PDB file of C-alpha atoms in Angstrom:
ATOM      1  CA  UNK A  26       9.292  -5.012  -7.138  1.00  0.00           C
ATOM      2  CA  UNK A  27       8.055  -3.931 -10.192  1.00  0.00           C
ATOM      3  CA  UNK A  28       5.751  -0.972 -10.472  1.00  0.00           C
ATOM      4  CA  UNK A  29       2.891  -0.749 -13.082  1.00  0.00           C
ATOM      5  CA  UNK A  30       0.517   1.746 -13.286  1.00  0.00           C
ATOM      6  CA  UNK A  31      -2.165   2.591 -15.308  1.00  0.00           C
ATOM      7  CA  UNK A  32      -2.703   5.850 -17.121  1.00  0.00           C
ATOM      8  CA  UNK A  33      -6.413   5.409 -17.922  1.00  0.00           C
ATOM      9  CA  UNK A  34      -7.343   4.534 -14.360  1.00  0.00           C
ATOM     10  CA  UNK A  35      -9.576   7.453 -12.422  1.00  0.00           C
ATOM     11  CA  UNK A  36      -7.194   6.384  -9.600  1.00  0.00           C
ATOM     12  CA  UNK A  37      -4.638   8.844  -9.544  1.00  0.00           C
ATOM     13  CA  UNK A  38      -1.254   7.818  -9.966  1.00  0.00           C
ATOM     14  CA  UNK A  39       0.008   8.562  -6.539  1.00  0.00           C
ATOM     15  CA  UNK A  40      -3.013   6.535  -5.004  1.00  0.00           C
ATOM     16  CA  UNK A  41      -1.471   4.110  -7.492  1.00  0.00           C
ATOM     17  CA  UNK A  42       2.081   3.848  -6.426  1.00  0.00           C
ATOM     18  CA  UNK A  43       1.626   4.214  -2.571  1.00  0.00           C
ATOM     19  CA  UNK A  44      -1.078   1.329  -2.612  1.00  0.00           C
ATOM     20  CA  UNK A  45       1.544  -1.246  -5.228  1.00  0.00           C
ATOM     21  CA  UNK A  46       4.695   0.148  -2.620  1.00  0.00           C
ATOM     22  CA  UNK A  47       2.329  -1.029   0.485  1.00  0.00           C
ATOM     23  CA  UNK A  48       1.045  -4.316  -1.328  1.00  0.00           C
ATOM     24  CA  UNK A  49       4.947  -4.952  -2.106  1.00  0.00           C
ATOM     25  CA  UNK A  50       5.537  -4.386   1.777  1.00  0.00           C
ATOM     26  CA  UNK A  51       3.064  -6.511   2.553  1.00  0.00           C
ATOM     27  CA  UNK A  52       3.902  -9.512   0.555  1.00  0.00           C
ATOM     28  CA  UNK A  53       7.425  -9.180   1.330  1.00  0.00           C
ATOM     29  CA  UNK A  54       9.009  -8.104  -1.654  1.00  0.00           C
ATOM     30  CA  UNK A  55      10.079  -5.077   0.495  1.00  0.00           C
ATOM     31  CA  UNK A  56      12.273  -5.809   3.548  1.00  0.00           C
ATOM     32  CA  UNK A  57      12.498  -3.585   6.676  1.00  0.00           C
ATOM     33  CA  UNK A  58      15.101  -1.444   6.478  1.00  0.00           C
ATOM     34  CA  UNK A  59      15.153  -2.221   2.473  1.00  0.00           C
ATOM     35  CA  UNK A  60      15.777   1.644   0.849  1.00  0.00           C
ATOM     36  CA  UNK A  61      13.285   2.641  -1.488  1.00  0.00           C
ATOM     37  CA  UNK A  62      14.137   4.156  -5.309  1.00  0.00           C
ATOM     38  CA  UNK A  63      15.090   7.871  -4.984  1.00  0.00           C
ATOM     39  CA  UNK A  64      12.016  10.373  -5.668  1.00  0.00           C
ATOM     40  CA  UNK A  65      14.072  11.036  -9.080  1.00  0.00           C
ATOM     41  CA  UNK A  66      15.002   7.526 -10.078  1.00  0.00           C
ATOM     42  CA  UNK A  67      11.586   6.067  -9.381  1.00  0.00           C
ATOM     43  CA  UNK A  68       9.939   8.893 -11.023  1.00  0.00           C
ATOM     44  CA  UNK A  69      11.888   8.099 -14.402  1.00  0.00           C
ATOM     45  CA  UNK A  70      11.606   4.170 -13.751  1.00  0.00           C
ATOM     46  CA  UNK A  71       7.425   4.838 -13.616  1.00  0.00           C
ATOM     47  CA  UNK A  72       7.643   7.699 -15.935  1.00  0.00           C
ATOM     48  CA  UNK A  73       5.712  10.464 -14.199  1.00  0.00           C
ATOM     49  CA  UNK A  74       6.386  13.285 -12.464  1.00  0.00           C
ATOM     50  CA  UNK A  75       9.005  13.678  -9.297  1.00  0.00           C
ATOM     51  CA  UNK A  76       6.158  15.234  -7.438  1.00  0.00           C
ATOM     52  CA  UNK A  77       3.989  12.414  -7.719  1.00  0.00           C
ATOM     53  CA  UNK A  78       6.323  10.200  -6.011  1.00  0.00           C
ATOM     54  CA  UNK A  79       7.232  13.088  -3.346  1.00  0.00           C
ATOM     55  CA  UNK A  80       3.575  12.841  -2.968  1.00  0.00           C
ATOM     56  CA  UNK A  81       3.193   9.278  -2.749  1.00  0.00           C
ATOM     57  CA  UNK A  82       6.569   9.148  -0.204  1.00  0.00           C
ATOM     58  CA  UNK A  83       5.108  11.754   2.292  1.00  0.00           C
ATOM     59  CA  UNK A  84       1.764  10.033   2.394  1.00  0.00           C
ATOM     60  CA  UNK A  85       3.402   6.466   3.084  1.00  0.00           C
ATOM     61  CA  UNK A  86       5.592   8.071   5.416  1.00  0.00           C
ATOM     62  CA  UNK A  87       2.717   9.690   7.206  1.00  0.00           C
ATOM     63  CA  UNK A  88       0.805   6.272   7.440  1.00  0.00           C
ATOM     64  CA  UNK A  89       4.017   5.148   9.073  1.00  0.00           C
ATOM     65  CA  UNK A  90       5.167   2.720   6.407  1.00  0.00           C
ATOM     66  CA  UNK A  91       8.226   4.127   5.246  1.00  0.00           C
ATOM     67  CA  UNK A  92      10.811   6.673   6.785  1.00  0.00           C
ATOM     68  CA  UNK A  93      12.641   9.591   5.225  1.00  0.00           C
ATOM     69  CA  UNK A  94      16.396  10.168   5.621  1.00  0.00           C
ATOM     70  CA  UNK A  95      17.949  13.171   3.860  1.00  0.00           C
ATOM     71  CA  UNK A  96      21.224  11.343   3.934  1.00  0.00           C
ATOM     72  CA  UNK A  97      20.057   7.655   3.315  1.00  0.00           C
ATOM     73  CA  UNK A  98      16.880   8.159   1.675  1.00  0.00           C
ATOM     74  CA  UNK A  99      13.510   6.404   2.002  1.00  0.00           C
ATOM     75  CA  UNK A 100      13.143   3.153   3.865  1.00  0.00           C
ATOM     76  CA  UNK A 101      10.731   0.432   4.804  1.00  0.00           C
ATOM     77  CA  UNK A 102       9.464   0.999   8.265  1.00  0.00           C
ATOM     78  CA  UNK A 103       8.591  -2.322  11.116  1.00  0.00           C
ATOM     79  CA  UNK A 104       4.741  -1.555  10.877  1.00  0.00           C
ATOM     80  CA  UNK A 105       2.155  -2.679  13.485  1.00  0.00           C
ATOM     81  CA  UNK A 106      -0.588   0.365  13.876  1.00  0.00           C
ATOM     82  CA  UNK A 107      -3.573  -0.882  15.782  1.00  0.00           C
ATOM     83  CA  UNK A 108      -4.898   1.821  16.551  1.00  0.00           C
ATOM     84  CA  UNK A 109      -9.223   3.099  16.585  1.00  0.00           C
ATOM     85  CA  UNK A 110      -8.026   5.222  13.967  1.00  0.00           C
ATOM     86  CA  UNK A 111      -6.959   2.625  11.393  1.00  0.00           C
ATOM     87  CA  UNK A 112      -9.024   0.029  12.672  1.00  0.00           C
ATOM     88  CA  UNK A 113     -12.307   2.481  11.757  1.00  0.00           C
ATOM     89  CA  UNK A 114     -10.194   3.280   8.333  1.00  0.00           C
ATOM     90  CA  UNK A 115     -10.025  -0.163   8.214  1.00  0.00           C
ATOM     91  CA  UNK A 116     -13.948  -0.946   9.473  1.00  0.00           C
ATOM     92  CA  UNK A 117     -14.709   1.848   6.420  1.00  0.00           C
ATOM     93  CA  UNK A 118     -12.560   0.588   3.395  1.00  0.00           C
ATOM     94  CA  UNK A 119     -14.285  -3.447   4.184  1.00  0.00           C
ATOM     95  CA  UNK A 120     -17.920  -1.901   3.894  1.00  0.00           C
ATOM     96  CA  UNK A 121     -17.242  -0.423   0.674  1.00  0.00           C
ATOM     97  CA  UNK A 122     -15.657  -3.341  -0.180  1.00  0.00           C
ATOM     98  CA  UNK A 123     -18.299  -5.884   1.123  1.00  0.00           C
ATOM     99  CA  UNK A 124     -21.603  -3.952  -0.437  1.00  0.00           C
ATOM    100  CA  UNK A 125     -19.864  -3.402  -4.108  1.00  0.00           C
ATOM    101  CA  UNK A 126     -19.171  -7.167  -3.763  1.00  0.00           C
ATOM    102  CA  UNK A 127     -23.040  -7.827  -2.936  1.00  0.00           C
ATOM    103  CA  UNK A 128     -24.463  -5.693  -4.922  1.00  0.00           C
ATOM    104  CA  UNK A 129     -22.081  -7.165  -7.782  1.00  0.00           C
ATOM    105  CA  UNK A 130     -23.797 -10.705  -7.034  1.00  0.00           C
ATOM    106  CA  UNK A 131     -20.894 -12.189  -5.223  1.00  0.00           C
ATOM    107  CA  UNK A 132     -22.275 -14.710  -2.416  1.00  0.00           C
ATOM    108  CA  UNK A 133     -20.595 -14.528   1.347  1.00  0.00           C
ATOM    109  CA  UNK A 134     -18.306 -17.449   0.581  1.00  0.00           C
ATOM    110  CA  UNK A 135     -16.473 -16.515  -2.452  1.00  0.00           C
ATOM    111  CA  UNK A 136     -16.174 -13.111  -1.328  1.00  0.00           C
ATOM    112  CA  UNK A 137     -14.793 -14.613   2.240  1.00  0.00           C
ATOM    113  CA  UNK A 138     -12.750 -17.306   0.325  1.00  0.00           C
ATOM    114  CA  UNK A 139     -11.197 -14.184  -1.744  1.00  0.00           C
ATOM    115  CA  UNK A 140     -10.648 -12.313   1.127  1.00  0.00           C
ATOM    116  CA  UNK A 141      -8.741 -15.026   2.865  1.00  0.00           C
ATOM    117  CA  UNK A 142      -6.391 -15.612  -0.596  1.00  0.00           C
ATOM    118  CA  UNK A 143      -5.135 -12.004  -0.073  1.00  0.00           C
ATOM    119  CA  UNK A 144      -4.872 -12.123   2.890  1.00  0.00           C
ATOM    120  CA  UNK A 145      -2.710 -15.627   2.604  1.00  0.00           C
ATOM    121  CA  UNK A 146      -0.687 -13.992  -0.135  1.00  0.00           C
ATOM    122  CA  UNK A 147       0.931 -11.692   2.589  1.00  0.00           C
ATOM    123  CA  UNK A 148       3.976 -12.903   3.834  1.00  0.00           C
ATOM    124  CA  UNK A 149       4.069 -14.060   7.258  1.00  0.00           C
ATOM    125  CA  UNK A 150       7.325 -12.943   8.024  1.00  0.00           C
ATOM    126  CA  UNK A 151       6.746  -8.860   7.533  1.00  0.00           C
ATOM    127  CA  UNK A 152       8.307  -7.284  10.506  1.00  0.00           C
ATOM    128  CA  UNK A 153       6.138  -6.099  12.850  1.00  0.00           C
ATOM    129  CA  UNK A 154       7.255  -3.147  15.890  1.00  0.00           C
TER     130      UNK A 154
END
């Protein structure tokens, strides 16, 4: 998986790399069980700071995506997290989502048609718990 980020974004760059690490995830390019870069080496390979990818590691960790291992490092978690929490997280980030998308002019169908190509771009076979 190849991380790119972008300096000029208002997104900061640890918003950044945890959101391309879960996409990757997602789509399958990262197995469960599959070890992560070290804080270090992925910090040189996306040429910021260690402490943006410690940052980035704790908060996917926290979300439950990846686990931390002193001795082996981080690795991709088996993810299923139904819960009210992330479903209203969920419910919250597809509002947003849905009124910049009207107010941008984009009819129901091609937004819903979008939606569904991301969504088919996941791969089926991500492990779930």
């Amino acid at each position: 998986m190849i991380i790119q980020l972008d300096m000029s974004s208002t997104t900061p760059i640890y918003v950044q790399l945890r959101n391309q690490i879960v996409t990757g995830i997602g789509r399958g390019e990262l197995k469960v069980g599959e070890r992560l870069p070290t804080v270090r080496q992925l910090a040189i390979d996306a040429g910021v700071n260690t402490m943006t990818v410690n940052k980035t590691y704790q908060i996917l960790r926290a979300e439950g995506f990846i686990e931390i291992d002193r001795r082996n490092g981080a690795k991709v978690c088996p993810i299923q997290d139904l819960s009210n929490q992330y479903r209203e997280k969920l419910e919250d980030e597809l509002e947003l989502i849905s009124a910049e998308a009207r107010l941008k002019g984009l009819e129901k169908e091609d937004f819903l048609k979008l939606c569904e190509e991301k969504y088919g771009q996941m791969n089926p076979d991500t492990q779930l718990a």
